[in-house]
Short mmCIF file of C-alpha atoms in Angstrom, two decimals:
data_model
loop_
_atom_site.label_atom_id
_atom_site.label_comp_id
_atom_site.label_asym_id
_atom_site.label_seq_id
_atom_site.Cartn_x
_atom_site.Cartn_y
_atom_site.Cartn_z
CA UNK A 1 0.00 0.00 0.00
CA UNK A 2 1.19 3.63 -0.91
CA UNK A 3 -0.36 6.48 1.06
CA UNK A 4 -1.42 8.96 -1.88
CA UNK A 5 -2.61 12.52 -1.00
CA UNK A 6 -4.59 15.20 -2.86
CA UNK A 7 -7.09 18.02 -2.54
CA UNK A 8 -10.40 16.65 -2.82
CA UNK A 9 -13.68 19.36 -2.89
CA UNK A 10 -11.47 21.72 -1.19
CA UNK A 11 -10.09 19.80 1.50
CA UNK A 12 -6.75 17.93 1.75
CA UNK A 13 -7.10 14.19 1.88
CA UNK A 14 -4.50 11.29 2.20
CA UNK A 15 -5.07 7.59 1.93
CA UNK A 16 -3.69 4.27 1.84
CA UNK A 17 -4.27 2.81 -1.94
CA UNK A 18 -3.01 -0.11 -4.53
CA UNK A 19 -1.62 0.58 -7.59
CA UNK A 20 -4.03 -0.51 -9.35
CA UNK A 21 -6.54 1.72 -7.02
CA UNK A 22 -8.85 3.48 -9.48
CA UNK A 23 -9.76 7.41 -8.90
CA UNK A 24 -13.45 6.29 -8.64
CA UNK A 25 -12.48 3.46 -5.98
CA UNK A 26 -10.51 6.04 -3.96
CA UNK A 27 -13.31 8.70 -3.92
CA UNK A 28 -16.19 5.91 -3.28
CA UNK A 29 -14.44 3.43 -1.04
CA UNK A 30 -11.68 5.76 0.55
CA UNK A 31 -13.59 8.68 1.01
CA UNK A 32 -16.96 7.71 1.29
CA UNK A 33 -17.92 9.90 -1.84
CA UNK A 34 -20.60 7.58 -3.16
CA UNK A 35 -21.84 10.42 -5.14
CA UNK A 36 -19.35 9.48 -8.35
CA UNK A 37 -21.24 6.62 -9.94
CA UNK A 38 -19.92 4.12 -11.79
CA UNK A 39 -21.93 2.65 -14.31
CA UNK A 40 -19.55 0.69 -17.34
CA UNK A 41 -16.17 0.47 -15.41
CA UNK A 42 -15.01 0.67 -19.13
CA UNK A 43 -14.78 4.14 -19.84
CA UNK A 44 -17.54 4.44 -22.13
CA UNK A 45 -20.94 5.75 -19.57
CA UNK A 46 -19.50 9.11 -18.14
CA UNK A 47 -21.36 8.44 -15.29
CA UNK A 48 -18.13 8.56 -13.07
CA UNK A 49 -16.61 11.65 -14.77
CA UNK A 50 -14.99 14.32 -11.88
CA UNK A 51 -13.06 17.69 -12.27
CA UNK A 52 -8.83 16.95 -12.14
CA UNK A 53 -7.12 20.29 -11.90
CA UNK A 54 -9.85 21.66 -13.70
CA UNK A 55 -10.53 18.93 -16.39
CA UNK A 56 -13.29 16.56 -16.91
CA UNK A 57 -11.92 12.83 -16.54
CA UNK A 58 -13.43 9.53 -16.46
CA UNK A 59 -12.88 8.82 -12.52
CA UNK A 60 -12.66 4.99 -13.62
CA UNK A 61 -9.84 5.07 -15.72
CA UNK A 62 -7.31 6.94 -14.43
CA UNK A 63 -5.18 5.49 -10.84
CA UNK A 64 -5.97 7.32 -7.94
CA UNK A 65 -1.76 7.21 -7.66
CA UNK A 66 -2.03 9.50 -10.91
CA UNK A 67 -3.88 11.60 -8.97
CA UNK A 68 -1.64 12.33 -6.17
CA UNK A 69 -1.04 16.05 -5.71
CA UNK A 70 -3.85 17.27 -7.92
CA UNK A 71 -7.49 19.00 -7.13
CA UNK A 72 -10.18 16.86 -7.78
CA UNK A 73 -13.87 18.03 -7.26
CA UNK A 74 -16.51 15.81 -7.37
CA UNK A 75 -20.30 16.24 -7.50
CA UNK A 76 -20.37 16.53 -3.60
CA UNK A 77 -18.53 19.57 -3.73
CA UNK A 78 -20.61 21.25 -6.57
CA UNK A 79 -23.42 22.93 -4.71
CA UNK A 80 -22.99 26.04 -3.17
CA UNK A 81 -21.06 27.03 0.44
CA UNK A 82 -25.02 27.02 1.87
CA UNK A 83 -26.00 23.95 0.71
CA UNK A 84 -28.09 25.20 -2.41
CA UNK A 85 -27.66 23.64 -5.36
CA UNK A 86 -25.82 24.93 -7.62
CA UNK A 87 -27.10 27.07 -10.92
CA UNK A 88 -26.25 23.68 -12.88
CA UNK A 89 -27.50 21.26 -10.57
CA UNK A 90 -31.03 23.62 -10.13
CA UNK A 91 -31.46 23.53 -14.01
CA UNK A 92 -30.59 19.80 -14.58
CA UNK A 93 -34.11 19.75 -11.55
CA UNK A 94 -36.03 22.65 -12.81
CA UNK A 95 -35.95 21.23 -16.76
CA UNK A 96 -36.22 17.44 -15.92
CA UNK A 97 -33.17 16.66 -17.02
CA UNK A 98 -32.86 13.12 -15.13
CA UNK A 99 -35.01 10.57 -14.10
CA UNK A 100 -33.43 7.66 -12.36
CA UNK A 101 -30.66 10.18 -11.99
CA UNK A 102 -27.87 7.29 -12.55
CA UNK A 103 -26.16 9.34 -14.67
CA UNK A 104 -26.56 12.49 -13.22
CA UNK A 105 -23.37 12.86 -11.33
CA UNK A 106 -21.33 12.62 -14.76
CA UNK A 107 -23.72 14.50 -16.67
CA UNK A 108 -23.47 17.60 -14.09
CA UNK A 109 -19.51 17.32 -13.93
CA UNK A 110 -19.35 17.44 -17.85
CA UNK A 111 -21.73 20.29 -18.10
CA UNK A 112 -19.90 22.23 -15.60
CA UNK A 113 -16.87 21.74 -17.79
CA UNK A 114 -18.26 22.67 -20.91
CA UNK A 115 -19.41 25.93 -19.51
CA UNK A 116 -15.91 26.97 -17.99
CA UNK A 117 -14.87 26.47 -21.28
CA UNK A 118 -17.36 27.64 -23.81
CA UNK A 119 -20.04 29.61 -21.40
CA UNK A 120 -22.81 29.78 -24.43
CA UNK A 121 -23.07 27.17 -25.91
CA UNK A 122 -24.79 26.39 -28.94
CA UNK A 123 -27.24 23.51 -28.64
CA UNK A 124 -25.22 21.02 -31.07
CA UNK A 125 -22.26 22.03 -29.03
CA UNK A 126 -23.77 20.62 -25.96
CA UNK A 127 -24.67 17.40 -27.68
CA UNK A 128 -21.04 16.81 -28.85
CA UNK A 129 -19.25 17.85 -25.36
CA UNK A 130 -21.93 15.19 -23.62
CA UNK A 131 -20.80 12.50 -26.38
CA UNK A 132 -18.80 10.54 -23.61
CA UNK A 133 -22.15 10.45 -21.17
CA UNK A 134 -24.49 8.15 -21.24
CA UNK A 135 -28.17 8.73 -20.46
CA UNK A 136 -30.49 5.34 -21.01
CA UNK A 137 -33.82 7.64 -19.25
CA UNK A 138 -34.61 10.78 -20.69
CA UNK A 139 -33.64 10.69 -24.76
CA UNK A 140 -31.04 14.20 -23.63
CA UNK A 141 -33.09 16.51 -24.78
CA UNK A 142 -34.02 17.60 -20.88
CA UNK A 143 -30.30 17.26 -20.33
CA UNK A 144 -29.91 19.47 -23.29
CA UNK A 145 -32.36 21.99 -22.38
CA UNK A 146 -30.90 22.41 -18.80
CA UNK A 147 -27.09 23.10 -19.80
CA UNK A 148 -28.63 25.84 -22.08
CA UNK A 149 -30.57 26.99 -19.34
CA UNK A 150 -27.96 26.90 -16.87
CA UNK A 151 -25.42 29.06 -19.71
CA UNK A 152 -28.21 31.79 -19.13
CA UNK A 153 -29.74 30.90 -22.43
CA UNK A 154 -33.17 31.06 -23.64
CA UNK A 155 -34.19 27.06 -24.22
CA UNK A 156 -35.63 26.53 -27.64
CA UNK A 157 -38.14 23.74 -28.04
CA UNK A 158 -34.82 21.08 -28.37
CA UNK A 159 -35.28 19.51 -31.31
CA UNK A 160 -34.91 15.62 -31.77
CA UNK A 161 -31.93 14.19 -33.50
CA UNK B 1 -7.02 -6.28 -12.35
CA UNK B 2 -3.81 -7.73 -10.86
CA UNK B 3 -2.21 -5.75 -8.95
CA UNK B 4 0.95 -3.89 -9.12
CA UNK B 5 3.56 -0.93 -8.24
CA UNK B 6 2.84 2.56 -9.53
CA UNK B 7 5.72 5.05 -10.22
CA UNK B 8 5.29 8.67 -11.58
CA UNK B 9 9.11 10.08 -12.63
CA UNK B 10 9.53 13.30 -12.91
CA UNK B 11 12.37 12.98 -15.83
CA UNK B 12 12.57 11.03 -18.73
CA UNK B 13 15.79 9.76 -16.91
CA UNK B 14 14.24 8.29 -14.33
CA UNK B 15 11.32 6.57 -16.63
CA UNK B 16 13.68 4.98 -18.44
CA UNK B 17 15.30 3.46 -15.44
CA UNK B 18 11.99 2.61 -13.82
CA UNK B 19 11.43 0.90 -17.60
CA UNK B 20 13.99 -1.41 -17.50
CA UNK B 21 13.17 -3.66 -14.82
CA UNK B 22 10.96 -6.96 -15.29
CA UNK B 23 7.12 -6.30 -16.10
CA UNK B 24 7.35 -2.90 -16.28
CA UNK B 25 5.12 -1.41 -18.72
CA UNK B 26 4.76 2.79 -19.50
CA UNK B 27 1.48 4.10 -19.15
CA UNK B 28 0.29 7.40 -20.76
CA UNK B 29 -2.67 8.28 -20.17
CA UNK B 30 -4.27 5.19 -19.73
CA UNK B 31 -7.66 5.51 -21.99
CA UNK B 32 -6.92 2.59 -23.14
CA UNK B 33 -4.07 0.33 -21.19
CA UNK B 34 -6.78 0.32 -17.91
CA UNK B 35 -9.64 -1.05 -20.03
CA UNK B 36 -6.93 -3.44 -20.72
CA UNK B 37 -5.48 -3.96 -17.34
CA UNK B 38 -9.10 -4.02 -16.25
CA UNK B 39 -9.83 -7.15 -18.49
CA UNK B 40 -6.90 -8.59 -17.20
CA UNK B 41 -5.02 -8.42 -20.95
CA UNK B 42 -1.96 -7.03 -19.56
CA UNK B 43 -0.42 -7.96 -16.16
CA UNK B 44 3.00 -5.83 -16.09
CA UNK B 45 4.42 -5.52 -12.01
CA UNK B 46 5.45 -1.98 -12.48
CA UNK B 47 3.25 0.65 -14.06
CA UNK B 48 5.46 4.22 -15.16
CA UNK B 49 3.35 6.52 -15.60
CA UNK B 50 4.89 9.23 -17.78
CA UNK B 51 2.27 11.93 -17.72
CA UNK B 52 4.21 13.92 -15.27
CA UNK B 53 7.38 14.20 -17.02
CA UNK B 54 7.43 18.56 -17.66
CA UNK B 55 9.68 17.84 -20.64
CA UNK B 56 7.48 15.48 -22.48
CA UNK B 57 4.92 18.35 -22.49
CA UNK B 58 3.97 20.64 -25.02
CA UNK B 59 3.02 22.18 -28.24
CA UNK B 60 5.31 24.25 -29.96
CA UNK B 61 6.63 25.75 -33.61
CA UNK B 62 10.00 25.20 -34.65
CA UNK B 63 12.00 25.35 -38.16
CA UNK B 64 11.36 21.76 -38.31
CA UNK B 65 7.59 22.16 -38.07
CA UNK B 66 5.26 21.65 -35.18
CA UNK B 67 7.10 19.73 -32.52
CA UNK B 68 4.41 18.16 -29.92
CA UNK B 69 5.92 16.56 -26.11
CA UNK B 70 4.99 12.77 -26.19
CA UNK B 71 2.92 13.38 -22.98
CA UNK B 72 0.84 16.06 -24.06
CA UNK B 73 -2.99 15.23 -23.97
CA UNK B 74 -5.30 15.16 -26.77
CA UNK B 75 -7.47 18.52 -26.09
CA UNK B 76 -4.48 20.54 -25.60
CA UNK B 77 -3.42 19.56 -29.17
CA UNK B 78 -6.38 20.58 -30.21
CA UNK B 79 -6.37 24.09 -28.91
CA UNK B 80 -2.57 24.71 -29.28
CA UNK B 81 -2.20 23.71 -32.76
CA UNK B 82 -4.87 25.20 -34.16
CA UNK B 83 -3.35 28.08 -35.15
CA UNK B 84 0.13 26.54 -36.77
CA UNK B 85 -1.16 22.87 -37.89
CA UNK B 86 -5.62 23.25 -38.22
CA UNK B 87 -5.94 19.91 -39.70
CA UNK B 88 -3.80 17.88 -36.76
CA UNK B 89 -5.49 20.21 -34.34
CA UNK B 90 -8.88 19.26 -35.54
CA UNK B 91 -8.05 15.23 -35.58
CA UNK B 92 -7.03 15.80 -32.29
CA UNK B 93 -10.17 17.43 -31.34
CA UNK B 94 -12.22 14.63 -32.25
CA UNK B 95 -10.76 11.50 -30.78
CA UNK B 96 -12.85 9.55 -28.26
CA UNK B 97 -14.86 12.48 -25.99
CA UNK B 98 -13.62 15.66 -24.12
CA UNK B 99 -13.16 13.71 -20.60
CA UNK B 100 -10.78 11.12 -22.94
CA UNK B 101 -9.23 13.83 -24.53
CA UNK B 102 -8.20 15.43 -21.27
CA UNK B 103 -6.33 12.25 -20.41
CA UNK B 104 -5.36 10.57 -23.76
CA UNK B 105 -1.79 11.61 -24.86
CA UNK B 106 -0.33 11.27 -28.81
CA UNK B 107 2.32 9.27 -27.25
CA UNK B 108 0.39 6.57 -26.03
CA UNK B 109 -1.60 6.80 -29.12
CA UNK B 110 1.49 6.04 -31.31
CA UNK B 111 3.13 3.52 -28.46
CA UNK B 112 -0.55 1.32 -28.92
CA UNK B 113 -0.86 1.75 -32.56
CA UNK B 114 -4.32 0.46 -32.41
CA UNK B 115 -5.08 -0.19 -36.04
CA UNK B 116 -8.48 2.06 -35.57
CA UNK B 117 -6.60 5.22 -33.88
CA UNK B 118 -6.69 8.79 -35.35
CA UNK B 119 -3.20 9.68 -34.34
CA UNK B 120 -1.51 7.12 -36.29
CA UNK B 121 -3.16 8.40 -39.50
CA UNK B 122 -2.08 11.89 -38.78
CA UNK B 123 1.27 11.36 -38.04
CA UNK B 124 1.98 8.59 -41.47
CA UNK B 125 -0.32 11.24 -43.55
CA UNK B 126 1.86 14.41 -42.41
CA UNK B 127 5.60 12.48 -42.47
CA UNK B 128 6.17 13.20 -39.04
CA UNK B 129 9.41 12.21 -37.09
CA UNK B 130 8.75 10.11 -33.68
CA UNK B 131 11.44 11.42 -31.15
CA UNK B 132 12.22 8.90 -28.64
CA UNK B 133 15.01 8.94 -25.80
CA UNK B 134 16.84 6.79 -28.28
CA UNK B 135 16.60 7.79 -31.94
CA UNK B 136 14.23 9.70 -34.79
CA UNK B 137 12.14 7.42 -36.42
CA UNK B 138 10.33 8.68 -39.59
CA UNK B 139 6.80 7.46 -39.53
CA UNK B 140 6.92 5.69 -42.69
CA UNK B 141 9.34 3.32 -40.59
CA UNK B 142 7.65 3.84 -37.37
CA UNK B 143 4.44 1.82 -38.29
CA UNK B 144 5.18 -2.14 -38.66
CA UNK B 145 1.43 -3.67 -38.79
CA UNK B 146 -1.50 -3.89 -36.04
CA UNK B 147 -0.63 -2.93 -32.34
CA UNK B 148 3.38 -3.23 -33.50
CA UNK B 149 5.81 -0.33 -34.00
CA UNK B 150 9.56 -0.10 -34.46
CA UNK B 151 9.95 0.86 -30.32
CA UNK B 152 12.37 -1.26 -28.42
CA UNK B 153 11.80 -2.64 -25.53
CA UNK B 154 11.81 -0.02 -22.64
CA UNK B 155 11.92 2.85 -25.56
CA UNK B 156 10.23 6.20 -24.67
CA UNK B 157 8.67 8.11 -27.26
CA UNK B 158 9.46 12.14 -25.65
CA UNK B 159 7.85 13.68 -28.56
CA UNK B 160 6.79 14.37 -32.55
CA UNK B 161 8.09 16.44 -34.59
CA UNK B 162 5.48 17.30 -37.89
CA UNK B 163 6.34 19.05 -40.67
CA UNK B 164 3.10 21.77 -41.64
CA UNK B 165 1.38 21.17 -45.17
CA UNK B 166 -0.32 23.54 -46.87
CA UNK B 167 -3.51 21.80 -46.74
CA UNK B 168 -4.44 19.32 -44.84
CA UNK B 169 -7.61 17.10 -43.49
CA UNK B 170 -8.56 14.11 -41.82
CA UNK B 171 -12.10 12.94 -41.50
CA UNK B 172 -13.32 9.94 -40.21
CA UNK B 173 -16.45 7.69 -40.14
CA UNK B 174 -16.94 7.02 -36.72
CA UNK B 175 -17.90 3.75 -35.12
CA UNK B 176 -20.36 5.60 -32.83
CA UNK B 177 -19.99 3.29 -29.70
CA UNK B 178 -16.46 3.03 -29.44
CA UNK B 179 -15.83 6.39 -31.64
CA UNK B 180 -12.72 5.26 -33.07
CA UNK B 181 -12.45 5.24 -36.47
CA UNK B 182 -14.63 2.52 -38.56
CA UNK B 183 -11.82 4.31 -41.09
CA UNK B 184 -10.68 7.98 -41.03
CA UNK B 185 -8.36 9.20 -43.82
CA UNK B 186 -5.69 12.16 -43.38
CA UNK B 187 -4.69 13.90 -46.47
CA UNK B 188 -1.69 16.56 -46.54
CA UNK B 189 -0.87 18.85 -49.14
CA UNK B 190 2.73 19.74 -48.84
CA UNK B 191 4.72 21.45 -51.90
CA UNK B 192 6.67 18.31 -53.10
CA UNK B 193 3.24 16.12 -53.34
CA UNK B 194 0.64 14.69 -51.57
CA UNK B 195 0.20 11.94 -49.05
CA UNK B 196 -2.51 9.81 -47.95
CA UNK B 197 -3.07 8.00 -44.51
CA UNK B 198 -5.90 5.23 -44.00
CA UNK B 199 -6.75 3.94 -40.39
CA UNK B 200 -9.38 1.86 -39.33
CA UNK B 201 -9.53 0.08 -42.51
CA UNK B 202 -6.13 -2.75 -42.87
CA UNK B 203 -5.64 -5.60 -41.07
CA UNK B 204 -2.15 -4.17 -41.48
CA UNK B 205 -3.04 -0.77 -39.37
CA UNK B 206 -2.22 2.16 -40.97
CA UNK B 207 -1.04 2.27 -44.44
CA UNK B 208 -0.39 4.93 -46.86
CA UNK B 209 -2.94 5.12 -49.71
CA UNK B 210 -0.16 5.67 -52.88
CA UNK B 211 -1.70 5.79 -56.13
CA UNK B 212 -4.51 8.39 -54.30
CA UNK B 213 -0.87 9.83 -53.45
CA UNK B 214 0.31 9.87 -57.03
CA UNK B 215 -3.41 10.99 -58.51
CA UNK B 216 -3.69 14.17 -56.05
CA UNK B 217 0.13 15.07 -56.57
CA UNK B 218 -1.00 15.76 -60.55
CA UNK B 219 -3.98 17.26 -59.57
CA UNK B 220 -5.27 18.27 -56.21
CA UNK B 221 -8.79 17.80 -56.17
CA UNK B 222 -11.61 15.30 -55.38
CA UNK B 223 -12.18 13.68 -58.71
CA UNK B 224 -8.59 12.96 -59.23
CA UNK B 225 -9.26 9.70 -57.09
CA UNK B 226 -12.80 8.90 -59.08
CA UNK B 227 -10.95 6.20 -61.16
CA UNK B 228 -9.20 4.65 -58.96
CA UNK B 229 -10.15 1.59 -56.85
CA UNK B 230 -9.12 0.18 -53.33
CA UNK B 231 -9.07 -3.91 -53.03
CA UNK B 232 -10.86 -5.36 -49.92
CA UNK B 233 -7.79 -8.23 -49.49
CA UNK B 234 -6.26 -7.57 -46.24
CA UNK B 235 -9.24 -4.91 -45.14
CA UNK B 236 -10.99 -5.56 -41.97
CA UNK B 237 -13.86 -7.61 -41.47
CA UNK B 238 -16.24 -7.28 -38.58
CA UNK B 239 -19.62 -7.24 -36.99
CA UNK B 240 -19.63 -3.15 -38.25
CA UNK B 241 -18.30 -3.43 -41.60
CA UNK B 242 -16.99 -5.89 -44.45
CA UNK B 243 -13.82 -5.61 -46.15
CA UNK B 244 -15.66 -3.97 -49.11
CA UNK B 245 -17.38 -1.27 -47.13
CA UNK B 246 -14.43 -0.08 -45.52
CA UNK B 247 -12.62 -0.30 -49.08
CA UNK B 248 -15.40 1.57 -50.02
CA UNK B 249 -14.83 4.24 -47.44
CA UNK B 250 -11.39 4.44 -48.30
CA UNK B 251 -12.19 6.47 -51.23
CA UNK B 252 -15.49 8.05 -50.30
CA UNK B 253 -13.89 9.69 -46.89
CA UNK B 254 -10.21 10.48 -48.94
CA UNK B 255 -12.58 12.64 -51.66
CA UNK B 256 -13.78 14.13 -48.71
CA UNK B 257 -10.48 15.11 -46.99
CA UNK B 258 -9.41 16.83 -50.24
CA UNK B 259 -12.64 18.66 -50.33
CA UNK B 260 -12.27 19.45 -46.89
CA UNK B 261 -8.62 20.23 -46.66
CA UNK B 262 -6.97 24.12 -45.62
#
């Protein structure tokens, strides 16, 4: 066991992991931060996907060991300092945008980064940055609408692809 | 997975050392050597990671073109080359999905030589150099069939060096689950001719396309390639396409490179 340390929703953490320790094992099972999901384990559902230094990863495939040193935020740490939720989060609710909510976690995280990187997006935009998230409930187009909501953009009737 | 030890040098020094004992295996990234790991496919003792090497970092121009640090993820490409190399930049921008492209790095790419990967297509269609801590290797050397490269054992690749075309394009038809390339074609224009780069298509991996070559050298436009025709021995065959479909697409997607190239 190596003892791996890193910033984690604002607060220094330090554990005791494997090599072969994933990010998402280290944040669920270390940390007790069930709120990363994992859904595939193969890289391909999104719904594990967290903030590294800024940057949207797939929780799952990267080694928590890779991690050591960085800033990682999760979906725990995306709602505001009083416990509201967050503009994001508050869209994703107010426009339906999940219903078994699986996926929500990854969906959130990804939408979060889109926006610090392109904060208007147009609505194809958001359906190619979401490519890598998987959503088996709502068909997207709720999950659409809210990110365009959430950029402060009016929300067209979302047309189906 | 099995387990096993996890280094991170800071120098490509010290990854080569941390290379050169038993089972050690470099990791880049790791979009695709944990899947791998995960299915129990690999089982190496010692896993280098070389993602936090500073030096293996980094887009920049040079007079020997655009010159890109082995270790440099996939969406930085795409935003740092974009003004110097657009056609690289936009291959790069359209691998796998932003979270992957955050992670994935052209050196891994390369290092796998998955016979479906962008990279490889971009870096055989442009003439790039691989730089490792050994050697250059010129790509049209570099690339020795599916999965296998001219790399030694323990052999670092620190970075790529690509000369800049004139034009250039890739576009791929994408295999929407895995998004890898069912077959993506690269096409540079560079003032002593054209090349061509298939991927996704060969049982051989990536292969240079040369009578499309020769046709688009005379004449650099999409009907040049009309006449010819690509033979569906040695092409892929799977669940997603036959041999003659992704023959097929060799042409179709190359006329739509040239159309598309800048």
């Amino acid at each position: 066991m190596t003892t791996v340390t890193m910033t984690v929703n604002g607060k220094t953490v330090t554990g005791e992991v494997e090599g072969r320790t994933l990010l998402s094992g280290f944040l669920r099972e270390g940390l007790g931060l069930t709120g990363t999901h994992i859904g595939c384990d193969t890289s391909q559902c999104g719904a594990c996907v967290v903030h590294v230094d800024g940057k949207a990863v797939k929780s799952c495939t990267m080694f928590a060991l890779d991690a050591a040193g960085a800033t990682v935020k999760t979906i725990e740490g995306m709602a505001n300092a009083d416990g509201s939720l967050s503009v994001i989060q508050q869209s994703f609710q107010d426009h339906h945008g999940l219903q078994c909510g699986f996926c929500t976690p990854g969906m959130v995280m990804s939408s979060a980064a889109l926006l610090a990187e392109n904060p208007k997006p147009t609505e194809a935009e958001v359906r190619h940055y979401l490519e890598g998230n998987i959503c088996r409930c709502t068909g997207y187009h709720n999950i659409v609408k809210a990110v365009l909501a959430a950029s402060g953009q009016d929300v067209p009737a979302v047309a189906a692809e | 997975m099995h387990n096993f030890d996890f280094v991170k040098p800071s120098s490509i020094a010290d990854a080569v050392k941390a290379l050169s004992g038993d089972g050690a295996q470099a990791l880049s990234g790791g979009q695709t050597l944990t899947p791998t790991l995960k299915q129990r496919l690999a089982q190496p003792s010692v896993l280098v990671s070389l993602t936090g090497i500073a030096e293996m970092k980094g887009v920049c121009m040079g007079a020997d073109g655009l010159s890109i640090g082995a270790a440099t993820p996939h969406a930085v490409v795409a935003r740092e080359a974009a003004k110097d190399y657009p056609g690289l930049a936009a291959l790069a921008g359209g691998i796998g999905d932003p979270a992957v492209r955050n992670r994935g790095t052209i050196g891994g790419s390369l290092a796998n030589n998955d016979p479906a990967a962008c990279y490889p297509a971009g870096v055989l269609g442009s003439g790039a150099t691989i730089v490792t801590n050994k050697r250059k290797i010129a790509a049209d050397d570099y690339f020795q069939g599916m999965f296998t490269t001219a790399l030694d054992e323990g052999e670092i690749i620190t970075g790529v060096t690509f000369p800049v075309p004139q034009k250039a394009a890739y576009v791929k038809f994408n295999q929407p689950a895995s998004r890898f390339a069912l077959t993506g074609v690269f096409v540079a224009k560079f003032a002593g001719g054209v090349r061509v780069a298939v991927t996704g298509a060969s049982n051989n991996g990536v292969f240079r396309w040369t009578e499309a070559e020769a046709a688009l050298s005379a004449n650099f436009a999409a009907a040049a390639v009309e006449g010819l025709t690509v033979s569906p021995e040695d092409m892929i065959g799977d669940l997603h396409g036959t041999p003659e479909y992704r023959a097929h697409l060799v042409k179709v997607l190359t006329k739509r490179a040239v159309a598309a190239a800048h």
